[in-house]
Coordinates of N, CA and C in Angstrom, one line a residue:
M497 N -18.4 -32.6 -54.1 CA -17.8 -32.1 -53.0 C -18.1 -31.6 -52.1
N498 N -19.0 -30.9 -51.2 CA -19.2 -30.4 -50.5 C -19.4 -30.0 -50.0
L499 N -18.8 -28.2 -49.3 CA -18.1 -26.9 -48.8 C -17.1 -26.8 -48.0
P500 N -17.7 -27.3 -46.7 CA -15.8 -27.7 -46.3 C -15.1 -28.1 -46.4
N501 N -15.0 -29.1 -47.2 CA -14.5 -30.0 -48.0 C -13.4 -28.9 -49.0
K502 N -14.3 -28.3 -49.8 CA -13.6 -27.6 -50.6 C -12.8 -25.9 -50.1
L503 N -13.7 -25.7 -49.4 CA -12.6 -23.9 -48.2 C -11.7 -25.7 -47.5
T504 N -11.5 -26.9 -47.6 CA -10.1 -27.4 -46.8 C -8.6 -27.2 -47.7
I505 N -9.7 -27.8 -49.1 CA -9.2 -27.3 -50.5 C -8.6 -26.6 -50.6
F506 N -8.8 -24.6 -50.8 CA -8.1 -23.4 -50.6 C -7.6 -23.9 -49.3
R507 N -7.7 -24.2 -48.7 CA -6.8 -23.1 -47.7 C -5.4 -24.5 -47.7
I508 N -5.4 -26.0 -49.1 CA -4.0 -26.1 -49.6 C -3.9 -25.2 -50.1
I509 N -4.8 -25.1 -50.5 CA -3.7 -23.9 -51.9 C -3.1 -23.1 -51.9
L510 N -4.2 -22.1 -50.9 CA -3.4 -21.4 -50.9 C -1.5 -21.1 -49.5
I511 N -1.8 -22.7 -49.1 CA -0.2 -22.8 -49.3 C 0.7 -21.5 -49.9
P512 N 1.1 -22.5 -51.5 CA 2.0 -22.4 -52.6 C 2.3 -20.6 -52.3
F513 N 1.2 -20.0 -51.9 CA 1.0 -18.4 -52.6 C 1.8 -17.8 -50.9
F514 N 1.2 -17.8 -50.4 CA 1.9 -18.0 -48.8 C 3.4 -17.8 -48.6
I515 N 3.9 -19.3 -49.1 CA 5.8 -20.1 -49.0 C 6.4 -18.7 -50.5
L516 N 5.5 -18.6 -51.5 CA 6.0 -17.5 -52.8 C 5.8 -16.1 -52.5
I517 N 5.1 -16.2 -51.6 CA 5.3 -14.5 -51.0 C 6.3 -13.9 -50.3
L518 N 6.3 -15.0 -49.2 CA 7.5 -15.3 -48.3 C 9.5 -15.1 -48.9
A519 N 9.3 -15.7 -49.2 CA 10.6 -16.1 -49.6 C 11.1 -16.1 -51.3
A520 N 10.1 -15.1 -52.6 CA 10.2 -14.7 -53.3 C 10.4 -13.3 -53.2
P521 N 11.6 -12.4 -54.4 CA 11.3 -10.8 -53.1 C 10.9 -10.0 -54.2
I522 N 9.4 -10.3 -54.5 CA 8.8 -9.7 -55.4 C 8.0 -8.5 -54.3
F523 N 7.7 -8.6 -53.3 CA 6.9 -7.3 -52.0 C 9.1 -6.8 -51.9
S524 N 8.6 -5.6 -52.0 CA 9.8 -5.4 -50.8 C 9.5 -3.7 -50.1
G525 N 10.2 -3.4 -49.2 CA 9.8 -2.0 -48.8 C 9.5 -2.3 -47.1
S526 N 8.0 -1.5 -46.9 CA 7.4 -1.9 -45.5 C 6.6 -0.5 -44.5
V527 N 5.1 -1.4 -44.7 CA 5.4 -0.2 -44.2 C 5.3 0.1 -42.4
T528 N 4.5 1.5 -42.3 CA 4.4 1.3 -40.5 C 3.3 1.7 -40.7
I529 N 3.2 0.4 -38.9 CA 1.4 0.6 -38.4 C 1.3 0.8 -37.3
A530 N 0.8 2.0 -36.9 CA 1.5 2.5 -34.7 C 2.3 1.8 -34.7
G531 N 3.4 2.9 -35.2 CA 4.9 2.6 -35.2 C 5.6 1.1 -35.1
T532 N 4.9 1.1 -35.8 CA 5.1 -0.7 -35.7 C 5.8 -0.6 -37.5
V533 N 7.1 -1.2 -37.5 CA 7.6 -1.8 -38.8 C 7.5 -2.9 -39.8
I534 N 6.2 -2.6 -40.1 CA 6.5 -4.6 -40.8 C 6.8 -4.5 -43.2
G535 N 7.8 -5.1 -42.6 CA 8.2 -5.6 -44.3 C 6.7 -6.1 -45.3
N536 N 6.4 -5.2 -46.5 CA 5.5 -5.9 -47.7 C 4.6 -7.3 -47.7
A537 N 6.3 -8.2 -47.5 CA 5.9 -9.3 -47.4 C 5.9 -9.8 -47.0
R538 N 5.6 -9.5 -44.9 CA 5.0 -10.2 -44.3 C 3.8 -9.9 -44.1
W539 N 3.3 -8.8 -44.3 CA 2.1 -8.4 -44.3 C 1.1 -9.2 -45.0
V540 N 1.8 -9.5 -46.5 CA 0.7 -9.6 -47.5 C 0.6 -11.2 -47.3
A541 N 1.6 -12.0 -46.5 CA 1.4 -13.1 -46.6 C 1.0 -13.5 -45.3
T542 N 0.6 -12.3 -44.3 CA -0.3 -12.5 -42.6 C -1.2 -12.5 -43.4
I543 N -2.1 -12.1 -44.6 CA -3.4 -11.6 -44.9 C -3.7 -13.3 -46.1
I544 N -3.1 -13.5 -46.0 CA -3.1 -14.2 -46.9 C -3.3 -16.6 -45.9
F545 N -2.1 -16.2 -45.0 CA -2.6 -16.5 -43.7 C -4.3 -16.7 -43.2
I546 N -3.9 -15.4 -42.6 CA -5.3 -15.3 -42.2 C -7.4 -15.7 -42.8
V547 N -7.2 -15.9 -43.9 CA -7.8 -15.9 -44.5 C -8.0 -17.7 -44.6
A548 N -6.5 -17.8 -44.8 CA -6.4 -19.6 -45.4 C -7.3 -20.4 -42.9
S549 N -6.5 -19.0 -41.8 CA -6.8 -19.6 -40.8 C -8.9 -19.3 -41.5
L550 N -9.1 -18.7 -41.2 CA -11.0 -18.4 -41.4 C -11.7 -19.2 -42.0
T551 N -10.5 -20.0 -43.3 CA -11.8 -21.3 -44.3 C -11.4 -22.6 -42.4
D552 N -10.5 -22.8 -41.9 CA -10.3 -23.6 -40.9 C -11.6 -23.3 -40.2
F553 N -11.5 -21.9 -39.8 CA -12.8 -21.8 -38.4 C -13.9 -22.3 -38.9
L554 N -14.5 -22.0 -41.4 CA -15.4 -21.8 -41.2 C -15.5 -23.1 -41.9
D555 N -14.5 -24.0 -42.7 CA -15.0 -26.3 -42.3 C -15.6 -26.0 -41.5
G556 N -14.4 -26.4 -40.4 CA -15.9 -27.2 -39.2 C -17.3 -26.4 -38.6
Q557 N -17.4 -25.3 -38.8 CA -19.0 -25.1 -38.1 C -19.5 -25.1 -39.0
I558 N -19.3 -25.3 -40.9 CA -20.2 -25.5 -42.0 C -20.9 -27.0 -42.1
A559 N -19.0 -28.2 -41.6 CA -19.8 -29.2 -41.5 C -20.3 -29.3 -40.7
R560 N -20.5 -28.9 -38.8 CA -20.8 -29.1 -38.2 C -22.8 -28.7 -38.3
R561 N -22.9 -28.2 -38.4 CA -24.3 -27.6 -39.3 C -25.3 -27.5 -39.6
R562 N -24.6 -28.3 -40.8 CA -25.6 -28.9 -42.0 C -25.7 -30.5 -42.2
H563 N -24.9 -30.7 -41.0 CA -24.1 -32.8 -41.1 C -23.5 -32.7 -42.7
L564 N -22.7 -31.7 -42.6 CA -21.4 -32.4 -43.9 C -20.0 -33.2 -43.3
V565 N -20.2 -33.3 -41.6 CA -18.6 -34.3 -41.2 C -18.7 -35.4 -42.0
T566 N -17.3 -35.6 -42.8 CA -17.3 -37.0 -43.4 C -15.1 -36.8 -43.7
N567 N -15.5 -38.6 -43.4 CA -14.2 -38.7 -42.7 C -12.9 -38.0 -44.1
F568 N -13.0 -37.8 -45.1 CA -12.5 -36.7 -45.6 C -12.0 -35.4 -44.6
G569 N -12.7 -35.1 -44.7 CA -13.0 -34.1 -43.7 C -12.0 -33.6 -42.5
K570 N -12.7 -34.7 -42.3 CA -11.7 -35.2 -40.4 C -9.7 -35.2 -41.0
F571 N -9.7 -35.7 -41.8 CA -8.8 -36.2 -42.5 C -7.6 -34.8 -42.7
A572 N -8.3 -34.9 -44.1 CA -8.2 -33.2 -44.5 C -8.0 -32.0 -43.9
D573 N -9.3 -31.9 -42.5 CA -8.7 -30.7 -41.9 C -7.3 -30.6 -41.5
P574 N -7.4 -31.6 -40.8 CA -6.2 -31.0 -39.5 C -4.7 -31.2 -40.6
L575 N -5.5 -31.9 -41.5 CA -3.5 -31.9 -42.3 C -3.5 -30.2 -42.9
A576 N -4.4 -29.9 -43.6 CA -4.1 -28.6 -44.0 C -4.1 -27.7 -43.3
D577 N -4.3 -27.6 -41.1 CA -3.6 -27.0 -40.5 C -2.4 -27.0 -40.5
K578 N -2.0 -28.3 -39.7 CA -0.5 -29.0 -39.9 C 0.2 -28.4 -41.1
M579 N 0.0 -28.3 -42.1 CA 1.1 -27.7 -43.8 C 1.1 -26.5 -43.2
L580 N -0.3 -25.6 -43.0 CA -0.4 -24.8 -43.0 C 0.6 -23.6 -41.2
V581 N 0.4 -23.7 -40.5 CA 1.6 -23.9 -39.1 C 2.6 -24.2 -39.1
M582 N 2.6 -25.1 -39.8 CA 4.2 -25.9 -40.5 C 4.9 -24.6 -40.7
T583 N 4.4 -24.3 -41.6 CA 5.4 -23.7 -43.2 C 5.8 -22.1 -43.0
A584 N 4.5 -22.0 -41.4 CA 4.5 -20.5 -41.3 C 5.9 -20.2 -40.4
F585 N 5.7 -21.6 -39.4 CA 6.3 -21.6 -38.1 C 7.8 -21.7 -38.3
I586 N 8.1 -22.7 -40.0 CA 9.2 -22.8 -40.6 C 10.6 -21.0 -41.3
F587 N 9.3 -20.9 -41.9 CA 9.8 -19.0 -41.5 C 9.9 -18.0 -41.1
L588 N 9.0 -18.3 -39.3 CA 9.2 -17.7 -38.8 C 10.4 -17.8 -38.3
V589 N 11.3 -19.2 -37.5 CA 12.3 -19.4 -37.4 C 13.5 -19.2 -38.0
E590 N 13.3 -18.8 -40.1 CA 14.3 -18.4 -41.2 C 14.5 -16.8 -40.2
I591 N 12.9 -16.9 -40.7 CA 13.7 -15.2 -40.3 C 14.2 -14.5 -38.8
G592 N 14.0 -15.5 -37.9 CA 14.5 -15.2 -36.2 C 13.6 -14.0 -35.7
E593 N 12.0 -14.8 -35.5 CA 11.2 -14.7 -35.0 C 11.2 -15.4 -33.3
V594 N 10.4 -16.4 -34.0 CA 11.5 -17.9 -32.5 C 12.3 -18.3 -32.8
P595 N 12.8 -19.3 -31.4 CA 13.7 -20.3 -31.5 C 13.1 -21.9 -32.1
A596 N 14.2 -22.3 -32.4 CA 13.2 -23.5 -33.7 C 13.7 -24.7 -32.9
W597 N 14.1 -24.4 -31.1 CA 13.9 -25.5 -29.9 C 12.4 -25.9 -30.2
V598 N 11.7 -24.6 -30.3 CA 10.6 -24.5 -30.1 C 9.0 -25.1 -31.1
I599 N 10.4 -24.4 -32.1 CA 9.1 -25.7 -33.0 C 9.5 -27.1 -33.3
A600 N 11.1 -27.1 -33.0 CA 11.6 -28.4 -32.9 C 10.3 -29.3 -32.5
I601 N 9.8 -28.8 -31.3 CA 8.3 -29.6 -29.9 C 7.6 -29.5 -30.6
I602 N 6.9 -28.5 -31.6 CA 5.8 -28.5 -32.3 C 5.9 -29.9 -33.1
V603 N 6.7 -29.9 -33.5 CA 6.5 -30.4 -35.3 C 7.2 -31.9 -34.7
C604 N 7.3 -32.0 -33.7 CA 7.0 -33.6 -32.7 C 5.6 -33.5 -32.3
R605 N 5.3 -32.9 -31.9 CA 4.5 -33.2 -31.8 C 3.3 -33.7 -32.4
E606 N 3.3 -32.4 -33.8 CA 2.8 -32.9 -35.5 C 2.8 -34.7 -35.5
L607 N 4.1 -34.4 -35.7 CA 3.9 -35.8 -36.5 C 4.0 -36.8 -35.4
A608 N 4.3 -36.7 -34.0 CA 3.8 -38.3 -33.1 C 2.3 -37.9 -33.4
V609 N 1.8 -37.8 -33.7 CA 0.2 -37.4 -33.6 C -0.6 -37.5 -34.4
T610 N 0.1 -37.9 -35.6 CA -0.1 -38.0 -36.8 C 0.1 -39.5 -36.9
G611 N 1.1 -40.1 -37.0 CA 1.1 -41.6 -36.7 C 0.0 -42.6 -35.3
L612 N -0.1 -41.2 -34.5 CA -1.4 -42.4 -34.1 C -2.6 -41.9 -34.7
R613 N -3.2 -41.1 -35.4 CA -4.3 -40.8 -36.4 C -4.3 -42.4 -37.2
L614 N -2.9 -41.9 -37.5 CA -3.0 -43.3 -39.0 C -3.5 -44.7 -37.8
I615 N -2.0 -44.6 -37.2 CA -2.5 -46.0 -36.0 C -3.7 -46.9 -36.2
I616 N -4.7 -45.8 -35.3 CA -6.4 -45.0 -34.9 C -7.5 -45.9 -36.4
V617 N -7.1 -45.9 -37.5 CA -7.5 -45.4 -38.9 C -7.5 -46.3 -39.6
E618 N -6.0 -47.6 -39.2 CA -5.3 -48.8 -39.5 C -6.1 -50.1 -38.6
N619 N -6.4 -49.2 -38.0 CA -6.5 -50.4 -36.7 C -7.9 -50.7 -37.3
N620 N -9.0 -50.1 -36.0 CA -10.3 -49.8 -36.8 C -11.3 -49.2 -37.6
G621 N -10.3 -47.6 -38.4 CA -11.5 -47.1 -39.5 C -11.3 -46.5 -39.1
A622 N -11.4 -46.5 -37.8 CA -12.6 -44.6 -37.8 C -11.2 -44.1 -37.6
V623 N -11.8 -41.8 -37.9 CA -10.8 -41.5 -38.4 C -11.1 -40.8 -37.3
I624 N -10.6 -39.3 -36.3 CA -11.1 -39.0 -35.2 C -11.4 -37.9 -35.3
A625 N -12.0 -37.5 -35.0 CA -11.6 -35.4 -34.7 C -11.4 -34.6 -34.2
A626 N -10.8 -33.4 -34.0 CA -9.5 -33.3 -33.3 C -11.1 -32.9 -31.6
A627 N -10.3 -33.2 -30.1 CA -10.9 -32.5 -29.9 C -10.4 -30.8 -28.9
W628 N -10.8 -30.4 -28.1 CA -10.8 -29.4 -27.8 C -9.5 -29.2 -27.0
P629 N -8.9 -30.1 -26.6 CA -7.4 -29.0 -26.6 C -6.3 -28.6 -27.9
G630 N -7.4 -29.6 -29.0 CA -6.5 -29.8 -29.7 C -7.3 -28.8 -30.8
K631 N -8.0 -28.0 -30.0 CA -8.6 -27.0 -30.6 C -8.4 -25.4 -30.5
I632 N -7.9 -25.4 -29.6 CA -6.7 -24.5 -29.0 C -5.8 -24.3 -28.7
K633 N -5.6 -25.5 -29.2 CA -3.8 -24.9 -30.0 C -3.3 -24.9 -31.3
T634 N -4.2 -25.0 -31.7 CA -4.5 -25.3 -33.4 C -4.9 -23.0 -33.3
T635 N -5.4 -22.9 -32.6 CA -5.9 -21.6 -32.2 C -5.1 -20.7 -32.1
T636 N -4.8 -20.7 -31.1 CA -3.4 -20.4 -30.4 C -2.6 -20.4 -30.7
Q637 N -2.2 -21.0 -31.5 CA -1.0 -21.8 -32.6 C -1.3 -20.0 -34.0
M638 N -2.7 -20.2 -34.5 CA -2.7 -19.4 -35.6 C -3.0 -17.9 -35.0
L639 N -2.3 -17.5 -33.7 CA -2.7 -16.4 -32.8 C -1.8 -15.8 -33.5
A640 N -0.8 -17.0 -32.3 CA 0.8 -16.7 -32.4 C 1.4 -16.1 -34.1
I641 N 1.3 -17.2 -34.9 CA 1.8 -16.7 -35.9 C 1.3 -15.6 -36.4
I642 N 0.3 -15.3 -36.8 CA -0.2 -13.8 -37.2 C 0.1 -13.1 -35.8
L643 N 0.4 -12.4 -34.5 CA 1.2 -10.9 -34.0 C 3.0 -11.6 -34.1
L644 N 3.5 -13.0 -34.4 CA 5.4 -12.4 -35.1 C 5.5 -12.3 -36.1
F645 N 4.9 -12.8 -37.3 CA 4.5 -11.9 -38.4 C 5.1 -10.7 -38.3
L646 N 3.4 -9.8 -38.0 CA 3.2 -8.4 -38.0 C 4.8 -7.5 -36.7
N647 N 4.9 -8.6 -36.2 CA 6.0 -8.0 -36.1 C 5.3 -7.1 -34.2
N648 N 4.4 -8.0 -33.3 CA 3.3 -7.3 -32.3 C 3.3 -6.5 -32.3
V649 N 3.1 -5.5 -34.0 CA 2.5 -4.7 -34.4 C -0.1 -4.7 -33.2
F650 N 0.9 -3.6 -32.5 CA -0.4 -2.6 -31.8 C 0.0 -2.9 -30.6
F651 N 0.4 -3.4 -30.1 CA 1.7 -4.1 -28.3 C 2.7 -3.5 -28.9
A652 N 3.9 -3.3 -29.9 CA 4.9 -3.7 -29.2 C 5.5 -1.7 -29.3
A653 N 4.0 -1.4 -29.7 CA 4.4 0.0 -28.6 C 4.4 0.3 -27.4
I654 N 3.5 0.3 -26.7 CA 3.7 -0.2 -25.1 C 4.0 -1.8 -24.8
N655 N 5.2 -1.8 -25.0 CA 5.9 -2.8 -25.1 C 5.3 -4.4 -23.4
F656 N 4.6 -4.8 -24.7 CA 3.1 -6.2 -24.2 C 4.0 -7.2 -25.7
P657 N 4.6 -7.6 -24.3 CA 5.2 -8.7 -25.8 C 4.0 -9.7 -25.9
L658 N 3.0 -9.7 -26.6 CA 1.7 -10.0 -26.7 C 2.2 -12.1 -27.5
D659 N 3.4 -11.1 -29.4 CA 3.4 -11.7 -29.5 C 4.2 -13.3 -28.7
Q660 N 5.8 -13.4 -28.4 CA 5.6 -14.0 -27.5 C 5.1 -14.6 -26.0
I661 N 3.8 -14.3 -25.2 CA 3.1 -15.1 -24.8 C 2.1 -16.4 -26.0
M662 N 1.2 -15.8 -27.3 CA 0.9 -16.0 -27.1 C 1.8 -18.0 -27.8
L663 N 3.3 -17.3 -28.3 CA 3.5 -18.3 -28.8 C 3.8 -19.5 -27.4
Y664 N 4.3 -19.4 -26.8 CA 4.6 -19.8 -25.5 C 3.6 -20.1 -24.6
T665 N 2.2 -19.7 -25.3 CA 0.9 -20.4 -25.1 C 0.8 -21.6 -26.0
C666 N 0.6 -21.3 -27.3 CA 0.7 -22.7 -28.1 C 1.6 -23.2 -27.7
L667 N 3.1 -23.5 -28.3 CA 3.6 -24.6 -27.3 C 3.2 -25.0 -26.0
F668 N 2.9 -24.6 -24.8 CA 1.9 -25.5 -23.5 C 1.3 -25.8 -24.4
F669 N -0.4 -25.2 -25.5 CA -1.3 -26.3 -25.4 C -1.0 -27.3 -27.0
T670 N -0.2 -27.4 -27.5 CA 0.1 -28.1 -28.2 C 0.7 -29.5 -27.7
I671 N 1.9 -29.4 -25.7 CA 2.6 -30.4 -25.3 C 0.7 -31.2 -25.1
Y672 N 0.2 -30.1 -23.8 CA -0.6 -30.8 -23.5 C -2.1 -31.3 -23.8
S673 N -2.1 -31.0 -25.5 CA -2.7 -32.1 -26.3 C -2.0 -33.0 -27.3
G674 N -1.2 -33.1 -27.6 CA -0.6 -33.9 -27.7 C -0.4 -35.3 -26.3
I675 N -0.5 -34.9 -25.4 CA -0.6 -35.7 -24.5 C -1.9 -35.7 -23.9
D676 N -2.5 -35.3 -25.1 CA -4.0 -35.7 -24.0 C -4.4 -36.7 -25.3
Y677 N -3.8 -36.6 -26.4 CA -4.6 -37.2 -27.8 C -3.6 -38.7 -27.3
F678 N -2.6 -39.0 -27.2 CA -2.4 -40.7 -26.3 C -2.9 -40.6 -25.1
V679 N -2.6 -40.1 -24.5 CA -3.8 -40.7 -22.9 C -4.8 -41.4 -23.8
Q680 N -5.7 -40.5 -23.7 CA -7.4 -40.9 -24.7 C -7.2 -41.6 -25.9
N681 N -6.2 -41.8 -26.5 CA -6.1 -43.8 -27.0 C -5.2 -44.6 -26.4
R682 N -4.3 -44.5 -25.8 CA -4.0 -45.3 -25.8 C -4.0 -47.3 -25.1
S683 N -5.5 -47.4 -25.7 CA -5.4 -48.2 -26.2 C -5.3 -49.2 -26.9
V684 N -4.6 -48.5 -27.9 CA -3.9 -48.4 -29.4 C -2.8 -49.1 -29.4
F685 N -2.1 -48.8 -27.9 CA -1.7 -49.5 -28.4 C -0.8 -50.0 -26.5
A686 N -2.5 -51.1 -26.2 CA -2.5 -51.6 -25.1 C -1.6 -53.0 -25.9
D687 N -1.9 -53.4 -26.9 CA -1.0 -55.0 -27.4 C -0.3 -55.0 -27.2
S688 N 1.0 -53.6 -26.9 CA 2.4 -53.5 -26.9 C 3.3 -53.3 -25.9
F689 N 2.3 -54.0 -24.5 CA 3.2 -53.2 -23.0 C 2.8 -55.2 -22.5

């Protein structure tokens, strides 16, 4: 197994630890950073999320630079991203940081695109790598999640809702990239209409 695929698997392995930190009463108390109070479980979970997110950036960079792109990587990398991001968003709904309707749209898009990817693989055996709109979507989702878990640290003190701006930016790119993915692969459904 090559290094990019190991990084992807490592990201998947971090998800249960992320869940455990948020779900179990392991870390109580809070810290104050730049005038913003952040629960200990939230900042510890955010560090895990950041490490996992960095592996997403690294695995792709290494795979492309060293010509180590594999079908496993094309499949597992976006799956690991979805698992990580969806887990974080579900916890953000639970703690009241984001509206459920926003996350419902994001989850529906992710399921639809995953289904389309499966149909494409079934029809021609090719695994489609993520396009730029999907990469922007993933980046904005990860930035929104970090800011939301950290109570908009550094920006809350100046009353600038960067966490909410990033949330709705990621929602826009989630919808846009989903539509783009279906438009780019519309030939899959050519025999259906």
